[in-house]
Short mmCIF file of C-alpha atoms and ligand atoms in Angstrom, two decimals:
data_model
loop_
_atom_site.label_atom_id
_atom_site.label_comp_id
_atom_site.label_asym_id
_atom_site.label_seq_id
_atom_site.Cartn_x
_atom_site.Cartn_y
_atom_site.Cartn_z
CA MET I 1149 0.00 0.00 0.03
CA ALA I 1150 2.92 2.39 0.52
CA THR I 1151 3.36 3.08 -3.15
CA THR I 1152 -0.35 3.84 -3.59
CA ASP I 1153 -0.55 6.01 -0.42
CA ARG I 1154 2.46 8.09 -1.48
CA ALA I 1155 1.11 8.62 -4.99
CA ILE I 1156 -2.26 9.64 -3.67
CA ALA I 1157 -0.78 12.00 -0.97
CA SER I 1158 1.39 13.65 -3.64
CA ALA I 1159 -1.58 14.03 -6.03
CA GLU I 1160 -3.62 15.62 -3.20
CA ALA I 1161 -0.83 18.10 -2.36
CA HIS I 1162 -0.28 19.17 -5.90
CA SER I 1163 -3.63 18.93 -7.79
CA ALA I 1164 -6.81 20.83 -7.30
CA HIS I 1165 -9.36 18.78 -5.35
CA ASN I 1166 -12.07 18.96 -8.01
CA TYR I 1167 -12.39 15.15 -8.00
CA HIS I 1168 -12.55 12.54 -5.26
CA PRO I 1169 -11.08 9.45 -6.96
CA LEU I 1170 -11.26 5.92 -5.45
CA PRO I 1171 -7.93 5.20 -3.69
CA VAL I 1172 -6.41 3.16 -6.51
CA VAL I 1173 -3.50 4.15 -8.74
CA ILE I 1174 -3.64 2.65 -12.21
CA ALA I 1175 -0.40 1.90 -14.02
CA SER I 1176 -1.54 -0.09 -17.04
CA ALA I 1177 -4.63 -1.51 -18.70
CA ASP I 1178 -5.72 -3.97 -21.38
CA GLY I 1179 -9.23 -4.70 -22.58
CA ALA I 1180 -11.52 -4.51 -19.62
CA TRP I 1181 -8.86 -4.82 -17.10
CA MET I 1182 -6.63 -2.33 -15.32
CA THR I 1183 -3.55 -2.98 -13.15
CA ASP I 1184 -2.44 -0.67 -10.31
CA VAL I 1185 0.98 0.28 -9.11
CA GLU I 1186 1.01 -2.67 -6.74
CA GLY I 1187 0.23 -5.17 -9.48
CA ARG I 1188 -3.38 -5.77 -8.43
CA ARG I 1189 -5.92 -6.25 -11.27
CA PHE I 1190 -9.30 -4.53 -11.42
CA LEU I 1191 -12.23 -5.04 -13.77
CA ASP I 1192 -13.12 -1.70 -15.31
CA MET I 1193 -16.96 -1.33 -15.08
CA LEU I 1194 -16.92 2.39 -15.78
CA ALA I 1195 -15.03 2.56 -19.07
CA GLY I 1196 -14.05 6.26 -18.66
CA TYR I 1197 -17.82 7.28 -18.77
CA SER I 1198 -18.08 5.49 -22.13
CA ALA I 1199 -14.84 6.99 -23.58
CA LEU I 1200 -13.44 3.44 -23.44
CA ASN I 1201 -16.24 1.68 -25.23
CA PHE I 1202 -13.67 -0.35 -27.29
CA GLY I 1203 -11.58 -1.17 -24.19
CA HIS I 1204 -8.14 -0.23 -23.05
CA GLY I 1205 -5.26 -0.54 -25.51
CA ASN I 1206 -7.53 -1.66 -28.40
CA ARG I 1207 -5.08 -2.88 -30.96
CA ARG I 1208 -6.76 -1.43 -33.99
CA LEU I 1209 -6.98 2.04 -32.34
CA ILE I 1210 -3.47 1.91 -30.98
CA GLU I 1211 -2.04 0.87 -34.37
CA ALA I 1212 -4.03 3.60 -36.12
CA ALA I 1213 -2.64 6.23 -33.61
CA LYS I 1214 0.92 4.98 -33.85
CA ALA I 1215 0.85 5.03 -37.71
CA GLN I 1216 -0.41 8.59 -37.65
CA LEU I 1217 2.04 9.66 -34.86
CA GLU I 1218 4.86 8.85 -37.34
CA ARG I 1219 3.25 10.92 -40.14
CA VAL I 1220 1.78 14.19 -38.93
CA THR I 1221 -0.14 14.99 -35.76
CA LEU I 1222 -1.20 18.57 -36.02
CA THR I 1223 -1.58 21.08 -38.76
CA SER I 1224 -4.25 23.44 -37.30
CA ARG I 1225 -7.19 24.25 -39.53
CA ALA I 1226 -5.11 26.94 -41.27
CA PHE I 1227 -4.14 24.19 -43.67
CA HIS I 1228 -5.85 21.08 -45.01
CA HIS I 1229 -4.61 17.57 -44.09
CA ASP I 1230 -5.18 14.29 -45.71
CA ARG I 1231 -7.25 12.61 -43.00
CA PHE I 1232 -9.77 15.42 -42.57
CA ALA I 1233 -12.16 14.86 -45.49
CA ASP I 1234 -12.42 11.13 -44.89
CA PHE I 1235 -13.18 11.78 -41.15
CA CYS I 1236 -15.95 14.27 -41.88
CA THR I 1237 -17.43 12.26 -44.81
CA GLN I 1238 -17.45 9.01 -42.90
CA LEU I 1239 -18.76 10.44 -39.65
CA ALA I 1240 -21.56 12.28 -41.47
CA GLU I 1241 -22.35 9.01 -43.19
CA LEU I 1242 -22.42 7.02 -39.96
CA CYS I 1243 -24.89 9.61 -38.55
CA GLY I 1244 -27.01 9.74 -41.75
CA MET I 1245 -26.17 13.46 -41.83
CA GLU I 1246 -24.32 15.82 -44.21
CA MET I 1247 -21.81 17.90 -42.27
CA VAL I 1248 -19.39 17.67 -39.41
CA LEU I 1249 -17.92 20.32 -37.20
CA PRO I 1250 -15.04 18.76 -35.18
CA MET I 1251 -13.94 19.86 -31.74
CA ASN I 1252 -12.07 18.09 -28.93
CA THR I 1253 -14.03 17.70 -25.69
CA GLY I 1254 -17.64 17.10 -25.23
CA ALA I 1255 -18.21 20.49 -23.51
CA GLU I 1256 -16.79 22.17 -26.58
CA ALA I 1257 -19.13 20.23 -28.85
CA VAL I 1258 -22.09 21.24 -26.79
CA GLU I 1259 -20.92 24.87 -26.83
CA THR I 1260 -20.68 24.44 -30.62
CA ALA I 1261 -24.24 23.12 -30.78
CA VAL I 1262 -25.51 26.09 -28.71
CA LYS I 1263 -23.71 28.57 -30.94
CA THR I 1264 -25.00 26.74 -34.04
CA ALA I 1265 -28.57 26.75 -32.76
CA ARG I 1266 -28.43 30.44 -31.95
CA LYS I 1267 -26.88 31.49 -35.29
CA TRP I 1268 -29.43 29.35 -37.13
CA GLY I 1269 -32.19 30.91 -35.08
CA TYR I 1270 -31.08 34.48 -36.10
CA ARG I 1271 -30.00 33.84 -39.64
CA THR I 1272 -32.49 31.12 -40.82
CA LYS I 1273 -35.46 31.08 -38.40
CA GLY I 1274 -35.57 34.85 -38.13
CA VAL I 1275 -35.56 35.12 -34.32
CA PRO I 1276 -34.85 38.76 -33.28
CA ASP I 1277 -31.14 39.25 -32.42
CA GLY I 1278 -30.24 38.42 -28.79
CA THR I 1279 -33.51 36.79 -27.78
CA ALA I 1280 -32.92 33.14 -28.75
CA LYS I 1281 -33.99 30.62 -26.15
CA ILE I 1282 -32.76 26.98 -25.82
CA ILE I 1283 -34.80 24.52 -23.84
CA VAL I 1284 -32.96 21.96 -21.71
CA ALA I 1285 -34.05 19.32 -19.19
CA ALA I 1286 -33.65 19.33 -15.41
CA ASP I 1287 -30.83 17.08 -14.08
CA ASN I 1288 -28.98 17.43 -17.39
CA PHE I 1289 -25.23 16.98 -17.66
CA HIS I 1290 -23.74 18.63 -20.76
CA GLY I 1291 -20.28 19.60 -19.50
CA ARG I 1292 -18.47 22.10 -17.28
CA THR I 1293 -18.02 25.42 -19.22
CA THR I 1294 -19.48 28.63 -17.75
CA THR I 1295 -22.43 28.67 -20.27
CA ILE I 1296 -23.21 24.96 -19.87
CA ILE I 1297 -23.30 25.10 -16.04
CA SER I 1298 -25.56 28.09 -16.34
CA PHE I 1299 -28.37 25.71 -17.27
CA SER I 1300 -27.38 22.99 -14.85
CA THR I 1301 -29.70 22.22 -11.98
CA ASP I 1302 -26.94 20.52 -9.94
CA GLU I 1303 -25.88 23.01 -7.26
CA GLU I 1304 -22.42 21.46 -6.86
CA ALA I 1305 -21.69 21.96 -10.54
CA ARG I 1306 -23.19 25.46 -10.63
CA ALA I 1307 -22.62 27.33 -7.38
CA ASP I 1308 -20.18 30.25 -7.21
CA TYR I 1309 -19.75 30.43 -11.00
CA GLY I 1310 -22.13 33.26 -11.79
CA PRO I 1311 -23.03 35.53 -13.45
CA TYR I 1312 -24.65 32.94 -15.57
CA THR I 1313 -25.33 32.87 -19.35
CA PRO I 1314 -29.00 33.68 -20.09
CA GLY I 1315 -31.02 32.23 -22.88
CA PHE I 1316 -31.95 28.82 -21.40
CA GLU I 1317 -35.23 27.40 -20.20
CA ILE I 1318 -35.28 24.34 -17.90
CA VAL I 1319 -38.20 21.83 -18.03
CA PRO I 1320 -38.61 18.49 -16.22
CA TYR I 1321 -37.05 15.55 -18.16
CA GLY I 1322 -39.63 13.16 -19.73
CA ASP I 1323 -42.58 15.73 -19.48
CA LEU I 1324 -43.84 16.48 -23.00
CA ALA I 1325 -46.50 18.87 -21.86
CA ALA I 1326 -44.07 21.01 -19.97
CA LEU I 1327 -41.79 21.10 -23.04
CA ASP I 1328 -44.72 22.14 -25.18
CA ALA I 1329 -45.72 24.90 -22.78
CA ALA I 1330 -42.13 26.29 -22.64
CA MET I 1331 -41.88 26.78 -26.35
CA THR I 1332 -42.20 30.21 -27.82
CA ASP I 1333 -41.49 31.86 -31.17
CA ASN I 1334 -37.99 32.55 -29.87
CA THR I 1335 -37.17 28.93 -29.09
CA VAL I 1336 -34.41 27.88 -31.40
CA ALA I 1337 -33.55 24.41 -29.98
CA VAL I 1338 -34.25 21.66 -27.50
CA LEU I 1339 -31.04 20.12 -26.14
CA LEU I 1340 -31.41 16.67 -24.46
CA GLU I 1341 -29.54 13.57 -23.50
CA PRO I 1342 -31.64 10.62 -24.95
CA ILE I 1343 -30.69 8.88 -21.62
CA GLN I 1344 -29.43 11.03 -18.81
CA GLY I 1345 -26.07 9.56 -17.83
CA GLU I 1346 -24.77 11.55 -14.96
CA ALA I 1347 -28.25 11.84 -13.38
CA GLY I 1348 -28.15 8.07 -12.85
CA VAL I 1349 -28.82 6.56 -16.29
CA LEU I 1350 -32.35 7.86 -16.51
CA VAL I 1351 -34.39 6.51 -19.43
CA PRO I 1352 -37.31 8.73 -20.36
CA PRO I 1353 -40.85 7.31 -20.63
CA PRO I 1354 -41.58 5.46 -23.86
CA GLY I 1355 -42.71 7.85 -26.65
CA TYR I 1356 -41.08 10.92 -25.03
CA LEU I 1357 -38.23 11.30 -27.52
CA ALA I 1358 -40.59 10.76 -30.47
CA GLY I 1359 -42.86 13.33 -28.97
CA VAL I 1360 -39.98 15.78 -28.61
CA ARG I 1361 -39.21 15.12 -32.34
CA GLU I 1362 -42.81 15.86 -33.28
CA LEU I 1363 -43.08 19.08 -31.18
CA THR I 1364 -39.77 20.43 -32.35
CA ARG I 1365 -40.63 19.76 -36.03
CA ALA I 1366 -44.03 21.35 -35.73
CA ARG I 1367 -42.48 24.54 -34.14
CA ASN I 1368 -39.49 24.80 -36.41
CA VAL I 1369 -37.13 24.17 -33.46
CA LEU I 1370 -33.88 22.22 -33.66
CA PHE I 1371 -33.68 18.88 -31.72
CA ILE I 1372 -30.14 18.60 -30.46
CA ALA I 1373 -29.28 15.18 -29.08
CA ASP I 1374 -26.29 15.06 -26.73
CA GLU I 1375 -25.19 11.47 -27.42
CA ILE I 1376 -21.70 11.96 -26.00
CA GLN I 1377 -22.22 9.31 -23.45
CA SER I 1378 -25.20 7.37 -24.88
CA GLY I 1379 -23.97 7.14 -28.41
CA LEU I 1380 -21.56 5.04 -30.44
CA GLY I 1381 -22.59 1.56 -29.36
CA ARG I 1382 -23.26 1.83 -25.53
CA THR I 1383 -27.02 1.14 -25.62
CA GLY I 1384 -26.92 -1.62 -28.31
CA LYS I 1385 -27.43 0.81 -31.25
CA THR I 1386 -25.08 3.39 -32.72
CA PHE I 1387 -27.34 6.10 -31.23
CA ALA I 1388 -29.75 5.79 -28.21
CA LEU I 1389 -32.36 7.77 -30.21
CA GLU I 1390 -32.60 4.80 -32.60
CA HIS I 1391 -34.52 2.83 -30.00
CA GLU I 1392 -37.34 5.25 -30.53
CA GLY I 1393 -36.81 5.56 -34.29
CA VAL I 1394 -35.98 9.24 -33.82
CA VAL I 1395 -33.51 11.24 -35.98
CA PRO I 1396 -32.50 14.61 -34.43
CA ASP I 1397 -31.37 17.80 -36.23
CA MET I 1398 -28.04 17.62 -34.64
CA TYR I 1399 -25.93 14.92 -32.83
CA VAL I 1400 -23.32 16.01 -30.33
CA LEU I 1401 -20.67 13.29 -30.03
CA GLY I 1402 -17.53 12.80 -27.97
CA LYS I 1403 -16.09 10.38 -25.52
CA ALA I 1404 -15.96 7.05 -27.48
CA LEU I 1405 -15.36 8.93 -30.71
CA GLY I 1406 -11.68 9.34 -29.55
CA GLY I 1407 -11.35 5.53 -28.88
CA GLY I 1408 -10.10 6.25 -25.34
CA VAL I 1409 -6.90 7.43 -26.96
CA VAL I 1410 -7.33 11.17 -27.76
CA PRO I 1411 -10.17 13.65 -27.11
CA VAL I 1412 -12.35 13.92 -30.23
CA SER I 1413 -15.74 15.45 -30.34
CA ALA I 1414 -18.05 16.79 -33.07
CA VAL I 1415 -21.39 18.31 -33.99
CA VAL I 1416 -23.02 16.46 -36.88
CA SER I 1417 -25.92 17.93 -38.72
CA SER I 1418 -27.36 18.95 -42.12
CA ALA I 1419 -25.62 21.24 -44.56
CA GLU I 1420 -28.46 23.84 -44.00
CA ILE I 1421 -27.78 24.00 -40.23
CA LEU I 1422 -24.02 23.77 -40.16
CA GLY I 1423 -23.88 25.94 -43.25
CA VAL I 1424 -24.53 28.92 -41.05
CA PHE I 1425 -20.82 29.21 -40.26
CA ARG I 1426 -18.43 31.43 -42.30
CA PRO I 1427 -14.63 31.51 -41.86
CA GLY I 1428 -13.53 33.03 -38.57
CA GLU I 1429 -17.00 32.67 -36.81
CA HIS I 1430 -16.06 29.53 -34.80
CA GLY I 1431 -13.07 27.22 -34.40
CA SER I 1432 -10.56 25.23 -32.39
CA THR I 1433 -6.78 24.87 -32.85
CA PHE I 1434 -6.86 21.14 -32.15
CA GLY I 1435 -10.32 20.35 -33.54
CA GLY I 1436 -10.13 17.87 -36.35
CA ASN I 1437 -6.38 17.33 -36.07
CA PRO I 1438 -4.73 14.47 -38.06
CA LEU I 1439 -4.16 12.24 -35.04
CA ALA I 1440 -7.71 12.71 -33.77
CA CYS I 1441 -9.06 12.02 -37.35
CA ALA I 1442 -7.00 8.88 -37.72
CA VAL I 1443 -8.21 7.37 -34.45
CA ALA I 1444 -11.83 8.47 -35.00
CA LEU I 1445 -11.73 6.99 -38.58
CA GLU I 1446 -10.81 3.63 -37.07
CA VAL I 1447 -13.55 4.05 -34.39
CA ILE I 1448 -16.14 4.77 -37.26
CA ALA I 1449 -14.86 1.73 -39.18
CA MET I 1450 -15.37 -0.46 -36.10
CA LEU I 1451 -18.89 0.90 -35.53
CA ARG I 1452 -19.79 0.30 -39.21
CA THR I 1453 -19.44 -3.43 -38.65
CA GLY I 1454 -22.30 -3.32 -36.06
CA GLU I 1455 -20.50 -5.84 -33.95
CA TYR I 1456 -19.97 -3.66 -30.99
CA GLN I 1457 -23.61 -2.52 -31.01
CA GLN I 1458 -24.64 -6.20 -31.09
CA ARG I 1459 -22.31 -7.12 -28.20
CA ALA I 1460 -23.81 -4.21 -26.14
CA ALA I 1461 -27.27 -5.36 -26.94
CA GLU I 1462 -26.62 -9.08 -26.06
CA LEU I 1463 -24.44 -8.55 -23.08
CA GLY I 1464 -26.78 -5.73 -22.00
CA ASP I 1465 -29.76 -8.13 -21.97
CA HIS I 1466 -27.74 -10.42 -19.78
CA LEU I 1467 -26.64 -7.57 -17.51
CA HIS I 1468 -30.17 -6.27 -17.05
CA HIS I 1469 -31.54 -9.76 -16.48
CA GLU I 1470 -28.91 -10.45 -13.74
CA LEU I 1471 -29.43 -7.08 -12.11
CA GLY I 1472 -33.19 -7.60 -12.29
CA LEU I 1473 -32.79 -10.81 -10.20
CA MET I 1474 -30.98 -8.78 -7.52
CA THR I 1475 -33.96 -6.52 -7.05
CA THR I 1476 -35.94 -9.42 -5.46
CA GLY I 1477 -33.42 -9.61 -2.57
CA GLY I 1478 -34.16 -6.09 -1.47
CA ALA I 1479 -30.54 -4.80 -1.65
CA VAL I 1480 -31.15 -3.35 -5.14
CA GLU I 1481 -34.12 -1.05 -5.33
CA THR I 1482 -34.24 -0.05 -8.93
CA VAL I 1483 -32.29 -0.74 -12.15
CA ARG I 1484 -32.42 1.57 -15.13
CA GLY I 1485 -30.68 1.68 -18.44
CA ARG I 1486 -30.23 0.22 -21.82
CA GLY I 1487 -27.64 -2.04 -23.41
CA LEU I 1488 -24.40 -2.37 -21.48
CA TRP I 1489 -25.31 0.61 -19.31
CA ALA I 1490 -27.14 0.54 -15.99
CA GLY I 1491 -27.92 2.81 -13.08
CA VAL I 1492 -28.38 0.75 -9.94
CA ASP I 1493 -30.13 2.21 -6.87
CA ILE I 1494 -28.90 0.34 -3.89
CA SER I 1495 -30.92 0.35 -0.62
CA PRO I 1496 -29.27 3.09 1.45
CA SER I 1497 -29.04 0.60 4.38
CA TYR I 1498 -26.19 -1.01 2.45
CA GLY I 1499 -24.25 2.22 2.33
CA THR I 1500 -23.70 5.23 0.10
CA GLY I 1501 -22.72 4.72 -3.54
CA ARG I 1502 -19.25 5.76 -2.53
CA GLU I 1503 -19.08 3.01 0.23
CA ILE I 1504 -20.41 0.36 -2.24
CA SER I 1505 -17.82 1.44 -4.78
CA GLU I 1506 -15.03 1.16 -2.26
CA LYS I 1507 -16.19 -2.37 -1.28
CA LEU I 1508 -16.31 -3.32 -4.92
CA MET I 1509 -12.82 -1.92 -5.29
CA ASP I 1510 -11.52 -4.16 -2.51
CA ARG I 1511 -13.01 -7.13 -4.56
CA GLY I 1512 -11.32 -5.97 -7.79
CA VAL I 1513 -14.13 -4.15 -9.46
CA LEU I 1514 -14.05 -0.45 -10.35
CA VAL I 1515 -17.37 1.42 -10.65
CA LYS I 1516 -18.40 5.03 -9.96
CA ASP I 1517 -21.22 6.24 -7.81
CA THR I 1518 -23.53 9.04 -8.95
CA HIS I 1519 -26.00 10.51 -6.46
CA GLY I 1520 -26.84 8.99 -3.11
CA SER I 1521 -26.79 5.23 -3.22
CA THR I 1522 -26.73 4.94 -6.98
CA ILE I 1523 -23.89 3.25 -8.84
CA ARG I 1524 -23.58 3.01 -12.62
CA ILE I 1525 -22.26 0.05 -14.52
CA ALA I 1526 -20.82 0.68 -17.93
CA PRO I 1527 -17.99 -1.79 -18.79
CA PRO I 1528 -16.12 -1.58 -22.10
CA LEU I 1529 -18.18 -3.20 -24.84
CA VAL I 1530 -15.34 -5.67 -25.43
CA ILE I 1531 -15.82 -7.18 -21.92
CA SER I 1532 -16.25 -11.03 -22.07
CA LYS I 1533 -19.40 -12.55 -20.73
CA GLU I 1534 -17.26 -14.48 -18.15
CA ASP I 1535 -15.71 -11.27 -16.83
CA LEU I 1536 -19.07 -9.48 -16.72
CA ASP I 1537 -20.46 -12.35 -14.70
CA TRP I 1538 -17.46 -12.28 -12.37
CA GLY I 1539 -18.07 -8.56 -11.85
CA LEU I 1540 -21.72 -9.13 -11.07
CA GLU I 1541 -20.74 -11.92 -8.69
CA GLN I 1542 -18.69 -9.27 -6.73
CA LEU I 1543 -21.65 -6.99 -6.61
CA ARG I 1544 -23.79 -9.73 -5.25
CA ALA I 1545 -21.14 -10.49 -2.64
CA VAL I 1546 -20.97 -6.91 -1.57
CA LEU I 1547 -24.73 -6.83 -1.20
CA THR I 1548 -24.96 -10.04 0.78
CA ARG I 1549 -25.14 -9.83 4.62
C1 PLP Y 1177 -19.15 13.68 -20.50
C2 PLP Y 1177 -20.33 14.37 -21.10
C3 PLP Y 1177 -20.18 15.70 -21.62
C4 PLP Y 1177 -18.99 16.48 -21.51
O1 PLP Y 1177 -17.87 15.89 -22.14
P1 PLP Y 1177 -16.38 16.39 -21.71
O2 PLP Y 1177 -15.52 15.68 -22.73
O3 PLP Y 1177 -16.11 15.90 -20.29
O4 PLP Y 1177 -16.37 17.88 -21.88
C5 PLP Y 1177 -21.35 16.25 -22.16
N1 PLP Y 1177 -22.50 15.60 -22.32
C6 PLP Y 1177 -22.66 14.36 -21.78
C7 PLP Y 1177 -23.99 13.65 -22.02
C8 PLP Y 1177 -21.61 13.69 -21.13
O5 PLP Y 1177 -21.75 12.50 -20.66
#
């Protein structure tokens, strides 16, 4: 433990305390497994909040990155580079859309979607300048920038960061009537997570997302789907919205798009909508860089096969079946989610989410709690059924008394 304790003490002394990590210090990882500085192995049941959908050290992704590292890594958008067109074309095609605006982190892509919607509102819809409204859902998580936390309902994420950016309207998630009532002639967009990840893997009522699609279409309002965590295979489909047969006006993508190797994010939409931008009106030094494009191209190729979506669907059915069985014992109160993604509400008498996470860590399983006594389970999609079962066995053991 000495090595671990020293590393943690040193991190605490010299890094801002904006996180409270579990007391484990990872040194290497492969597939669904991580190894710490003491040589202990842990099953990764978080997968970097879905950034690691394809697992740690995925050979295809590492080889793609290595090959690109030897050629060219950064040009800035001042010049063209030879991976850019393929990346944009193939990502647009994967999304069934026309245009891509690449960024790096998820928050930047959400900011880009907000700017796109406002510009579209003024230039195309004809909303009076400075009056555009974007409707969002309570308990959302869209990132950490000043504008994004301005429309958060999480006090921890929001407090002390004012003055806040105006122009957002918050309605309850899953409530179509409230959304309808909030819409005005100045509404330019509705921004939603198809499944709310950070809120505890909340799946909206059946028909809600299709209803949002109908309402937004009828009112000439853009439907922006933040699929940063729900997209790219996690739920058993390429996009979580597909479960409801819904196509948004704009996808916001991130996390798994970078294959767990580099940060890659993007807004994907129609030529009409993304066509609002002219040179100089928006940008990013690193957005769409050659290394990012090379890795993301490999991610897109892997998703095109459909095999990861299928794995997530099959293993997800198994995961939800097993978790469902645990609800009869009383220790597990509720299980939500879709595909290889679950929010598990544990009876508070078994401890806080943090305490359960620590007990799982002691048994070699790494998860992350959300609020109260909720833990989320989202292993890499490459996890084997045997490893998943072993992980679930550890959860059962922690919940046995
Ligand atoms: C993680 C996340 C973001 C923010 O992404 P970052 O890369 O951390 O900026 C935005 N939206 C959703 C739904 C997310 O899960």
